CSV table of C-alpha atoms in Angstrom, one decimal:
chain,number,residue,atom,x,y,z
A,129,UNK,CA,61.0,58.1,147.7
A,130,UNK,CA,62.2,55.1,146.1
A,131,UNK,CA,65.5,53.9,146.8
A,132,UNK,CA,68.3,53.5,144.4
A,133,UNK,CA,71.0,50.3,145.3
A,134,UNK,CA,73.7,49.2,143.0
A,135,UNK,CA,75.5,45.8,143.7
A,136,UNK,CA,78.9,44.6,141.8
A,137,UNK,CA,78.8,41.4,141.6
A,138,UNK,CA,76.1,38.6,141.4
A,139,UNK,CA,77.6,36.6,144.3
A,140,UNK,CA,77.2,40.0,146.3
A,141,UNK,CA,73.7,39.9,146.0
A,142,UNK,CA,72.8,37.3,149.2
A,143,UNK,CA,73.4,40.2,150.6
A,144,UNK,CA,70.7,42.3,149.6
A,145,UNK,CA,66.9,41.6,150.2
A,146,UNK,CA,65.1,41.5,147.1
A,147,UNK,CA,61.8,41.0,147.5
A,148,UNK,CA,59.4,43.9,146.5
A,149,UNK,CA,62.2,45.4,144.6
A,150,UNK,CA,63.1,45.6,140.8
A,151,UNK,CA,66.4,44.1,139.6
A,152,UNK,CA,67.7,45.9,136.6
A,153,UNK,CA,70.4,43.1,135.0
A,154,UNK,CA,73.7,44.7,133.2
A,155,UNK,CA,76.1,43.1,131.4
A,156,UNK,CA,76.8,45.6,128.8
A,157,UNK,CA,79.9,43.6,127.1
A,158,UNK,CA,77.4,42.0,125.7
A,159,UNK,CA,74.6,39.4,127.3
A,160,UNK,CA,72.6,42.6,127.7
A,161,UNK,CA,73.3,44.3,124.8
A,162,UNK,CA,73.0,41.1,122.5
A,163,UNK,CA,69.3,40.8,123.9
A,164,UNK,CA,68.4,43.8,122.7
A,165,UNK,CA,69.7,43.6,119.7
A,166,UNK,CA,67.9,40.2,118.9
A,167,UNK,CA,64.7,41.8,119.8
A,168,UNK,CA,65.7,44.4,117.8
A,169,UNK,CA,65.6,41.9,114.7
A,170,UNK,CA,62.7,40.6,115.7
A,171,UNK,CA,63.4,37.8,118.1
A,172,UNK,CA,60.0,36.9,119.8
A,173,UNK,CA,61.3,35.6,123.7
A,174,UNK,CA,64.6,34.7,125.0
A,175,UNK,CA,65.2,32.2,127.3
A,176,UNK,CA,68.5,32.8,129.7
A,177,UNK,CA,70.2,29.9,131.1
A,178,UNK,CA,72.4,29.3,133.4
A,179,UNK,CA,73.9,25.9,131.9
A,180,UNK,CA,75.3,24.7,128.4
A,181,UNK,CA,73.4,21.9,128.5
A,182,UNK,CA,70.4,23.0,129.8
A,183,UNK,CA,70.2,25.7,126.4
A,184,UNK,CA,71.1,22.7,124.1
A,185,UNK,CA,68.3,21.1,124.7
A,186,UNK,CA,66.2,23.9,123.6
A,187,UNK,CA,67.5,23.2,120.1
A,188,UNK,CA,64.9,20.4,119.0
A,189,UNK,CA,62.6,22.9,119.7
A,190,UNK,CA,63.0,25.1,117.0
A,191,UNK,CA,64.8,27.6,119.0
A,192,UNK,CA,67.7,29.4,118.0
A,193,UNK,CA,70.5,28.7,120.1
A,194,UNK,CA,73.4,30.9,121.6
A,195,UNK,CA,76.3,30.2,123.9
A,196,UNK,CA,78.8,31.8,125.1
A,197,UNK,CA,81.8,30.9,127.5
A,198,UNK,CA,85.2,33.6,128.8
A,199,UNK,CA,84.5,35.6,125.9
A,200,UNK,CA,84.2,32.8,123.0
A,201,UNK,CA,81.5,31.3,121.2
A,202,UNK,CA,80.8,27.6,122.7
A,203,UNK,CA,81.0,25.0,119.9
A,204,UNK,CA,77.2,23.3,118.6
A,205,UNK,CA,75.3,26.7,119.0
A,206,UNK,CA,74.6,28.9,116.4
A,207,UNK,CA,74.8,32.1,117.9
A,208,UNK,CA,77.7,33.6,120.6
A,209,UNK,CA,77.1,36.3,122.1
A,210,UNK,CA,78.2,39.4,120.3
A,211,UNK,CA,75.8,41.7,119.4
A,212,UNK,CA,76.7,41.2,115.4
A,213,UNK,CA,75.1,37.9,115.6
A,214,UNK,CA,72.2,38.9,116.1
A,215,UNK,CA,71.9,41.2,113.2
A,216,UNK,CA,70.9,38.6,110.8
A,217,UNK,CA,67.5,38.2,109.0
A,218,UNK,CA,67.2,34.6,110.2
A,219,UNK,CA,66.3,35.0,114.1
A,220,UNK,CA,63.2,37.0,113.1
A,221,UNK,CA,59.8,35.3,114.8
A,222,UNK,CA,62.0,32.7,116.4
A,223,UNK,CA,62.7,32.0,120.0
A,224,UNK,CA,66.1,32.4,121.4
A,225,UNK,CA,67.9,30.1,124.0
A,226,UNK,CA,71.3,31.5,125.4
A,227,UNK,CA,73.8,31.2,128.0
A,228,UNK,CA,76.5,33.4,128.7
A,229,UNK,CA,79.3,33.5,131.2
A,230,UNK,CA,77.7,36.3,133.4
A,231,UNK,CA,74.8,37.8,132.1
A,232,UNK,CA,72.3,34.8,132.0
A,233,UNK,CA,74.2,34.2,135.6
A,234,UNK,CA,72.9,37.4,137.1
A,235,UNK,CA,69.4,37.3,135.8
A,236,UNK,CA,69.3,33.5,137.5
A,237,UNK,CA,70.7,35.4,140.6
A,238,UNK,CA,67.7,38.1,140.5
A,239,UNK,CA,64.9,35.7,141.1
A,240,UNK,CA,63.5,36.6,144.4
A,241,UNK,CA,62.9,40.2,143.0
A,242,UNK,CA,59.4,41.6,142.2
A,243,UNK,CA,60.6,43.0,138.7
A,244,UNK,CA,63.8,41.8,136.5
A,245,UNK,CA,64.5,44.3,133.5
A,246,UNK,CA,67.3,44.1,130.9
A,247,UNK,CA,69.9,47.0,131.1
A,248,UNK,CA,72.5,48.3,128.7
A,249,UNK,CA,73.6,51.6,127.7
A,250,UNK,CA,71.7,51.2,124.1
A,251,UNK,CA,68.3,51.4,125.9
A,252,UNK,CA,69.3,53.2,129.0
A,253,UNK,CA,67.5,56.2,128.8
A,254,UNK,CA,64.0,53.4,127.9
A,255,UNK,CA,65.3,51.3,131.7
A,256,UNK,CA,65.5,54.9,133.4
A,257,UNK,CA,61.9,56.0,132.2
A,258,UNK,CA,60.5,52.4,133.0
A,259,UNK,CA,61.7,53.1,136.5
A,260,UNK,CA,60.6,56.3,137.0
A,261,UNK,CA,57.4,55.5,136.1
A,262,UNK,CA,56.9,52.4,138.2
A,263,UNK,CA,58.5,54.3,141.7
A,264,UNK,CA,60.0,51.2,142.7
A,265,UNK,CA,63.1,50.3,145.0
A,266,UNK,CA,65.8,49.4,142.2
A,267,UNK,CA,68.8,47.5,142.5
A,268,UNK,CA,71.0,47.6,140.0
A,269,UNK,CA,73.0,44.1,139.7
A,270,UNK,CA,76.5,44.1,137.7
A,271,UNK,CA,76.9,41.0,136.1
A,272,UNK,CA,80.9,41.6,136.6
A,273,UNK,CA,83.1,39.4,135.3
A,274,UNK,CA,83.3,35.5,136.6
A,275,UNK,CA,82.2,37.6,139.9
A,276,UNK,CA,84.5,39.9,139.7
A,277,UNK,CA,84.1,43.9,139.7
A,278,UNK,CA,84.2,45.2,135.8
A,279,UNK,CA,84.2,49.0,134.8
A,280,UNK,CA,81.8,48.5,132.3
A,281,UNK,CA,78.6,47.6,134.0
A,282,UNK,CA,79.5,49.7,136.7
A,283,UNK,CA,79.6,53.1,134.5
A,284,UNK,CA,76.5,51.9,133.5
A,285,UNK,CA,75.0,51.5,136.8
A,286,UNK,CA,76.3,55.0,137.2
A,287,UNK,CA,74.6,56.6,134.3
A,288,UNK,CA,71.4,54.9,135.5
A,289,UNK,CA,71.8,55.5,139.1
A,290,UNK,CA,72.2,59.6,137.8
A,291,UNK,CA,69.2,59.6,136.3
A,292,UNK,CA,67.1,58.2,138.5
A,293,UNK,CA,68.8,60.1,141.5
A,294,UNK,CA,68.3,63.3,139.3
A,295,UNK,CA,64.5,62.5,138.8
A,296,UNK,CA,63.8,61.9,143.0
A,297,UNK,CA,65.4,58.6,143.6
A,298,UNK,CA,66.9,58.6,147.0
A,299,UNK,CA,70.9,57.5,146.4
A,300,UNK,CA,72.5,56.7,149.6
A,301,UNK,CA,74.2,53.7,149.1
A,302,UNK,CA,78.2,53.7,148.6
A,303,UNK,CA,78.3,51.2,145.7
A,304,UNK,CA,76.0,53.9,143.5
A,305,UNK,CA,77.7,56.8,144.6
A,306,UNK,CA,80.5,55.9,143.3
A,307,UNK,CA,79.5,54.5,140.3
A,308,UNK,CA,77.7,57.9,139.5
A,309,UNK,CA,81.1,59.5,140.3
A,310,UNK,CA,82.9,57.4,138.3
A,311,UNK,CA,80.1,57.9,135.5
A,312,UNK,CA,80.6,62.2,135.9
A,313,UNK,CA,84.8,61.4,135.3
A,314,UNK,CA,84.4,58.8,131.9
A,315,UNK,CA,81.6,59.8,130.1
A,316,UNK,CA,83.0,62.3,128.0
A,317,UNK,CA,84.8,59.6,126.8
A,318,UNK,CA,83.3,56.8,128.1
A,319,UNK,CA,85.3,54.2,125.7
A,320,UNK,CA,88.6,55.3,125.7
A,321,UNK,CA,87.8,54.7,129.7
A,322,UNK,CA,86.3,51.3,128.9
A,323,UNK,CA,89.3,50.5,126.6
A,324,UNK,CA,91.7,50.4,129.9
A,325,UNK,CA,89.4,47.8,131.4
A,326,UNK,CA,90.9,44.0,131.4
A,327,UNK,CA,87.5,42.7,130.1
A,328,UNK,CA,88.2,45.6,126.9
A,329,UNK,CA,92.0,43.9,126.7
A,330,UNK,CA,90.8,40.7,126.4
A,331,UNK,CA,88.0,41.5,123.4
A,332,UNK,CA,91.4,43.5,122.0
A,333,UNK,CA,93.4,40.0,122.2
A,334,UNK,CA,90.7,38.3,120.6
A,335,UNK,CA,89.8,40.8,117.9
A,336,UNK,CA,86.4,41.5,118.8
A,337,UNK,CA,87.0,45.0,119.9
A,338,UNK,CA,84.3,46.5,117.4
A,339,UNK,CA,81.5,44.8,119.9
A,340,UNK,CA,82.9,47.3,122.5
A,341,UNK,CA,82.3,50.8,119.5
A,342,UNK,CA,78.9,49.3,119.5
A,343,UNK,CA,78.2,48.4,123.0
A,344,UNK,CA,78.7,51.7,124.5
A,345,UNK,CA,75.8,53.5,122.0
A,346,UNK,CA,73.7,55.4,123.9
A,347,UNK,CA,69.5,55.0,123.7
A,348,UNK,CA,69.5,53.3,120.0
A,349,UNK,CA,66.3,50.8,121.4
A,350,UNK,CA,63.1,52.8,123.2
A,351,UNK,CA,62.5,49.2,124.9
A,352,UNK,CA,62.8,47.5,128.1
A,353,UNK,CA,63.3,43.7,127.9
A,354,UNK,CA,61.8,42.1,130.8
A,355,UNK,CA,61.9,38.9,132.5
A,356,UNK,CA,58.7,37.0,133.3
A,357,UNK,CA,57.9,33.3,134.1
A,358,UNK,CA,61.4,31.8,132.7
A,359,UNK,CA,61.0,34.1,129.5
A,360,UNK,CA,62.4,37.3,128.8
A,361,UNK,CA,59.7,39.6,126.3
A,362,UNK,CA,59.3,42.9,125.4
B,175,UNK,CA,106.6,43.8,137.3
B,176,UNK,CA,104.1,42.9,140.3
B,177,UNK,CA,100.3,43.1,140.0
B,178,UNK,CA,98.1,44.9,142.0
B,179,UNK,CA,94.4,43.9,142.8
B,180,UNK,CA,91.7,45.2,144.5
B,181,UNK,CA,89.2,43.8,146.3
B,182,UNK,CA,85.8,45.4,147.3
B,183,UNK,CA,84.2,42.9,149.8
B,184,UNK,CA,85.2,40.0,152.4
B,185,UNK,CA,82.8,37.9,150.3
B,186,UNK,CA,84.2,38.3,146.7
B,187,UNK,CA,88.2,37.0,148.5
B,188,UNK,CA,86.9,33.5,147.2
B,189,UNK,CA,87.4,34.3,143.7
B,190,UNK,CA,91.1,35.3,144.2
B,191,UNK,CA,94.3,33.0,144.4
B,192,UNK,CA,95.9,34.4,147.4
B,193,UNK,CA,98.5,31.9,147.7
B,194,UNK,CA,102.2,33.8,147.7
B,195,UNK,CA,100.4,37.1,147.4
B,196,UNK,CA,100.4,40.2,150.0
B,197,UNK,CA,97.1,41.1,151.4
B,198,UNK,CA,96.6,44.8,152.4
B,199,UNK,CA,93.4,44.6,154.8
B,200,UNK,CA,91.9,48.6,154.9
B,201,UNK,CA,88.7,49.0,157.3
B,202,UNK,CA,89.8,52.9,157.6
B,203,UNK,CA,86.4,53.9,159.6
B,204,UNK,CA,87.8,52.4,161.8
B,205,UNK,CA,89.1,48.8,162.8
B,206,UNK,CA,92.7,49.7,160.7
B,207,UNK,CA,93.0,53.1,161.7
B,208,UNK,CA,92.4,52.3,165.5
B,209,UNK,CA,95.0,49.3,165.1
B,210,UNK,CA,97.8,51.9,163.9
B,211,UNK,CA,96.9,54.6,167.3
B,212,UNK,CA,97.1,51.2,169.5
B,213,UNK,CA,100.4,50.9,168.5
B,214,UNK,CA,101.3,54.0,168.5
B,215,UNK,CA,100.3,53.8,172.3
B,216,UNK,CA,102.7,51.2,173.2
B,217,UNK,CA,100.0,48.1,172.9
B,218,UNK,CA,102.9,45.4,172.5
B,219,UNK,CA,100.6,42.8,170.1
B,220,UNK,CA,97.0,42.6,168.5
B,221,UNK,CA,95.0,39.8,168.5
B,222,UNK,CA,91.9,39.8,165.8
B,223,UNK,CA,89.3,37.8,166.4
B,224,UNK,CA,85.7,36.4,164.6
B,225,UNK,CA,83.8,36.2,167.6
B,226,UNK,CA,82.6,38.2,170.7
B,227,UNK,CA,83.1,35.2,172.5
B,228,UNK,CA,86.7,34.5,171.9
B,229,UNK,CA,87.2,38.3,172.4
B,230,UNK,CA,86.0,37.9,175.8
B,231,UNK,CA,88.2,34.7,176.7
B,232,UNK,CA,91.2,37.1,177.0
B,233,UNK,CA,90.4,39.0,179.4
B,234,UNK,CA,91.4,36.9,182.3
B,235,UNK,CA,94.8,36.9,180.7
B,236,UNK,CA,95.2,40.8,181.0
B,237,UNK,CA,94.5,41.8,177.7
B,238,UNK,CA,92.8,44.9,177.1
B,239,UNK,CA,89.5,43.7,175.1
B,240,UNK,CA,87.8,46.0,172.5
B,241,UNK,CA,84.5,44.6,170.7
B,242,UNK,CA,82.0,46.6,168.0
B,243,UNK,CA,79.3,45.5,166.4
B,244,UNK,CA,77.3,48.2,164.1
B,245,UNK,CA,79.1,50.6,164.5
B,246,UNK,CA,78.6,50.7,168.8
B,247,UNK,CA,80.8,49.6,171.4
B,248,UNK,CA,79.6,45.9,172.8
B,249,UNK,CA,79.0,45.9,176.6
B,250,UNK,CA,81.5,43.7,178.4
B,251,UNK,CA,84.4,45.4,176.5
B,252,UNK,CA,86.5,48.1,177.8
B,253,UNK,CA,87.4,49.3,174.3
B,254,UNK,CA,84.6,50.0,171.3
B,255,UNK,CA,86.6,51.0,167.8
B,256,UNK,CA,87.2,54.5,167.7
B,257,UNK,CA,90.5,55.8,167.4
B,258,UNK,CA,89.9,57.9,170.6
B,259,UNK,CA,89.8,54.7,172.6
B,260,UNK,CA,93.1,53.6,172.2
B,261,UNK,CA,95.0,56.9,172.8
B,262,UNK,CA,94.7,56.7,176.5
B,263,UNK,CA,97.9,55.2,178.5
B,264,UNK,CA,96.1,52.3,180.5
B,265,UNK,CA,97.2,50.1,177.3
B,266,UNK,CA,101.0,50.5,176.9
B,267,UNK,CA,103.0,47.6,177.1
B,268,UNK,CA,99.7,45.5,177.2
B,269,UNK,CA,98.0,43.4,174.5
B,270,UNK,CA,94.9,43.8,172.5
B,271,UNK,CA,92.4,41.7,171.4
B,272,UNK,CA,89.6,42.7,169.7
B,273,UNK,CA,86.6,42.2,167.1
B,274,UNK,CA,85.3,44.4,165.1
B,275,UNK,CA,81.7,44.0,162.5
B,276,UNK,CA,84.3,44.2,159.5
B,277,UNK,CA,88.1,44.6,159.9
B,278,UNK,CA,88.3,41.3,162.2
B,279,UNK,CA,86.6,39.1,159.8
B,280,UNK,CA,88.2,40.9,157.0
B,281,UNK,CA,91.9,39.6,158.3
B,282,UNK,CA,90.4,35.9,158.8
B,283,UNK,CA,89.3,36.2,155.2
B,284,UNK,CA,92.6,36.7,154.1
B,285,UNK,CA,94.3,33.9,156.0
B,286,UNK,CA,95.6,31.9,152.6
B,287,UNK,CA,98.0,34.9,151.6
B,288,UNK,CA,101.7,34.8,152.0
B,289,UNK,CA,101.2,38.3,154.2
B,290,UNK,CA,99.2,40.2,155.4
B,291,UNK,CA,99.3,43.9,156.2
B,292,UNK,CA,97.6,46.7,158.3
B,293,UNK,CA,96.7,49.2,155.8
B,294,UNK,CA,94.7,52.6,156.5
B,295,UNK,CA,95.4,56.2,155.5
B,296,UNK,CA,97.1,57.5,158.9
B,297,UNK,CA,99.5,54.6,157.4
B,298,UNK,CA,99.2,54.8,153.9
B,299,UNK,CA,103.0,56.0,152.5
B,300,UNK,CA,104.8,53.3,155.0
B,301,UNK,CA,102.0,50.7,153.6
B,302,UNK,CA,102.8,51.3,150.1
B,303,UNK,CA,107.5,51.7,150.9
B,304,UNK,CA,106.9,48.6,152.4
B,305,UNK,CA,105.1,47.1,149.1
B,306,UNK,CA,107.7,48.5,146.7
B,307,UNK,CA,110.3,47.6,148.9
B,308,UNK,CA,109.4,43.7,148.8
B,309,UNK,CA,107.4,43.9,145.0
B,310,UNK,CA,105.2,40.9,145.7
B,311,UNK,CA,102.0,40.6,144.1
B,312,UNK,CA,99.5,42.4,146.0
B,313,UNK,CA,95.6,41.9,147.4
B,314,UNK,CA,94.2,45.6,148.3
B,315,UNK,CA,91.1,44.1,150.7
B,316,UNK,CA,88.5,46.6,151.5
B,317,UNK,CA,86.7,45.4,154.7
B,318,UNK,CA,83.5,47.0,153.4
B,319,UNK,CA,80.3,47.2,155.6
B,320,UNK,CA,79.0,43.8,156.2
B,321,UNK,CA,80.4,42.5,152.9
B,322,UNK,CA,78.8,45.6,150.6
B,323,UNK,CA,81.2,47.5,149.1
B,324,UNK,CA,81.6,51.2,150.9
B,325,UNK,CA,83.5,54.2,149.9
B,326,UNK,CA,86.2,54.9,152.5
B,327,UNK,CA,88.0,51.6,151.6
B,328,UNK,CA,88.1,52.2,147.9
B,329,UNK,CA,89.4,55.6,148.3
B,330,UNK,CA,92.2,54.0,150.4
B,331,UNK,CA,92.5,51.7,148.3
B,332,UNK,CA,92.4,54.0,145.0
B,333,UNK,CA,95.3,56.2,146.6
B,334,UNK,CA,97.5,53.2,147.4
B,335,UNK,CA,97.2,51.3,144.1
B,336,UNK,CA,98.1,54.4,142.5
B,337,UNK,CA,101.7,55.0,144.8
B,338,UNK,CA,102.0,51.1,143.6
B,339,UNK,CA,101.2,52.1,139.9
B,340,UNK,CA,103.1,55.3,139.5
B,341,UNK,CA,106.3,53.5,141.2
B,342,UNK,CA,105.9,50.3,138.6
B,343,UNK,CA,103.4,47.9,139.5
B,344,UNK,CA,101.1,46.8,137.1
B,345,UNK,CA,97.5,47.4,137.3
B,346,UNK,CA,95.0,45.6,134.9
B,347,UNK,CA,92.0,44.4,137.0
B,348,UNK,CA,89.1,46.6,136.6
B,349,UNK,CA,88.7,47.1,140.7
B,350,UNK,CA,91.8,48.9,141.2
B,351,UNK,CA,91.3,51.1,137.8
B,352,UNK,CA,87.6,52.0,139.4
B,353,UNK,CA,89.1,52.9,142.9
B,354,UNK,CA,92.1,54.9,141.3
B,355,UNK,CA,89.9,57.1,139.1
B,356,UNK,CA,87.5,57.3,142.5
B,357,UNK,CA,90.3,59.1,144.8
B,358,UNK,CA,91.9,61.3,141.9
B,359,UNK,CA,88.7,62.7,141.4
B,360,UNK,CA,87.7,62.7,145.2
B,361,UNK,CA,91.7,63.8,147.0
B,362,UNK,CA,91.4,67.3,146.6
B,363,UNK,CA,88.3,67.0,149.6
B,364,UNK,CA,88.5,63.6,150.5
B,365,UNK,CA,86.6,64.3,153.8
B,366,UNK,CA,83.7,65.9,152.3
B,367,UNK,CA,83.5,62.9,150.1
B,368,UNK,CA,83.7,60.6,152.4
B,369,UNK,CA,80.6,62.0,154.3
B,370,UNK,CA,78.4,61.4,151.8
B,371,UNK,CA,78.9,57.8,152.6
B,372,UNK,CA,76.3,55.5,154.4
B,373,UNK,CA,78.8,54.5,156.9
B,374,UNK,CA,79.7,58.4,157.4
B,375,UNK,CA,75.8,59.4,157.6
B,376,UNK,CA,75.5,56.5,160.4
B,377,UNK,CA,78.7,57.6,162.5
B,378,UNK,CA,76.8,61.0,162.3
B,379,UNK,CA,73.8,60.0,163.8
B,380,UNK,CA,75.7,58.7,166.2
B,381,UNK,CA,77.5,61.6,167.3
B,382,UNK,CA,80.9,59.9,165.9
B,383,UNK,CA,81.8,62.1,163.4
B,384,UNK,CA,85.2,63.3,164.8
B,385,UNK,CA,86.3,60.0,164.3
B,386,UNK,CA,86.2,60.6,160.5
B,387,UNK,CA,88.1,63.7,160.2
B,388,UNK,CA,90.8,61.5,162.8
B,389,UNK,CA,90.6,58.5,160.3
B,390,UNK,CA,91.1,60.5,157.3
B,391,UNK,CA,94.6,62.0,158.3
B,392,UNK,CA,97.4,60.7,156.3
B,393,UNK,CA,100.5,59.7,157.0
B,394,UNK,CA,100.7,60.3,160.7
B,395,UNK,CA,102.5,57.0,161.0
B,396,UNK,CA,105.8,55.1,159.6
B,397,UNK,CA,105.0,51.9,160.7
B,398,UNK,CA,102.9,48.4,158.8
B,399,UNK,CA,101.3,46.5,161.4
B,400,UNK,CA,102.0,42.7,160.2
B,401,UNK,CA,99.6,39.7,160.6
B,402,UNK,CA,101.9,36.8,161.8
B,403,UNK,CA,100.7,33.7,163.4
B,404,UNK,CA,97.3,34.9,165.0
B,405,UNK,CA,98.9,38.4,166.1
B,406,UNK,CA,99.4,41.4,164.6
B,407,UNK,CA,102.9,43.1,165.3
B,408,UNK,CA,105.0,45.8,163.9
């Protein structure tokens, strides 16, 4: 049976052998969320990057540009990165170019793998079917914070791990253990658990809390963003 | 009030500032744990080492030498890592040096910190006295299992961040919140737990498994076994 392997950190993931394998990325609060949102509202490919500069340049080109940096939108772009941005009429059949302080970091770290699909809880239940499906080994890569554990990609991992684990997935790998565990104790009340986390605090200190109300939705998309070639598409 | 942070890997120390911080190393199956019985035992001083190599270079100055790597005792040494090994009174009033796949490297890692403590749960109350008593900032590291995260640490570490909590400390980074939820929901059977782990599963095969239900005891010592100048004391 496939395997199920969950990882905390992008600068964990030398430590893993990815080839063959299918990375799903999540950064729930918000890179991953944000993309599924923009495709959403009809955004037609997203390119991830791991540099400001690098995304600038994709503004000659028509694209529509977001960038985000420790929680803030970075000055010259259009877009940051809270999902609310990319509610708006004007990114429909446009490109998007965005860098973020972990998500688009993660994705650049999943490279080597055969597969790289987009994660949050508002298309969880679309990532688990995708998986089960395709039968593949899965890692499941926390973007974290600055390469730091966070609680909120791990829950997710957890509630993706469950499912997959409940469906035939072999789980014997500490790191999704206990982020299933950790799933079973919050998800009654998975943001009020969220809400203790630092990266929660600091969206509190900055008045952006309502991203977190709408980043912990469950299953509002049906669709699996995928990465392919530099491009991410659904 | 003093912060508490938790650390799940060796290879995620880099993004901490350990300067004028504690350091609380766990590796509780079983580098930490088999440190505490060596003292208990009358060993008079630890020396952790890297290497095999360097381990070996103390044996012509009547140490007793110990050496694991995956799990297995390496040939050469008359110690492996299990707890059992160091109960035996051939090492009283002698010193130790050893290496170990995790613990060792785990105490290099932490080199940059102000101190640097023994932590493991036959220790865990006189661990966490000694942290209230002094109310520096504090570094829980989990040794891990070749610099993936594992279970047995974070439960250690959960049930000492939460003595450090409940007494005052504060506790906002998203690691220790994770492993504090972990052991409240796993303490009422931490043993069972704990054997769902990989590293569990492996001592199993290997016919190893009493040393779990050894390294799981809590609170069979008083005593903190101190890193100071390349040995560790108490």
């Amino acid at each position: 049976m496939p395997q199920i392997e969950t990882v905390y950190s992008p600068s964990l993931i030398e430590h893993y052998s990815l080839g063959g394998k299918t990375v799903v990325v999540a950064d729930v609060l918000r890179a991953t969320t944000s993309m599924c949102v923009a495709f959403a509202h009809g955004i037609t490919h997203i390119v991830p990057l791991v540099s400001i500069y690098e995304t600038i340049l994709y503004k000659p080109q028509n694209y529509i540009t977001a960038g985000e940096r420790n929680g803030q939108k970075v000055e010259g772009f259009e877009k940051g990165n809270s999902p609310f941005d990319f509610m708006d009429h004007d990114i429909k059949d446009k490109p998007l170019a965005i860098t973020t302080t972990n998500g688009t970091q993660a994705i650049h770290a999943s490279l080597a793998a055969a597969n790289i699909y987009i994660g949050a809880f508002v298309n969880l239940q679309a990532v688990a079917n995708k998986l089960l499906a395709e039968g593949q080994d899965t890692i499941i890569l926390c973007a974290g914070w600055k390469n730091k554990f966070n609680l909120e990609d791990t829950l997710f991992a957890g509630a993706l791990a469950g499912l997959l684990y409940n469906s035939g997935f072999e789980m014997n790998d500490d790191a999704s253990i206990a982020a299933e565990a950790l799933y079973h104790t919050a998800q009654n009340d998975l943001t009020a658990f969220i809400k203790k986390s630092a990266h929660a605090q600091r969206f509190e200190r900055m008045g952006i809390d309502r991203d977190i109300d709408f980043c912990m939705q469950l299953d509002i998309y049906d669709f699996v963003p995928t990465y392919v070639d530099g491009k991410i598409v659904i």
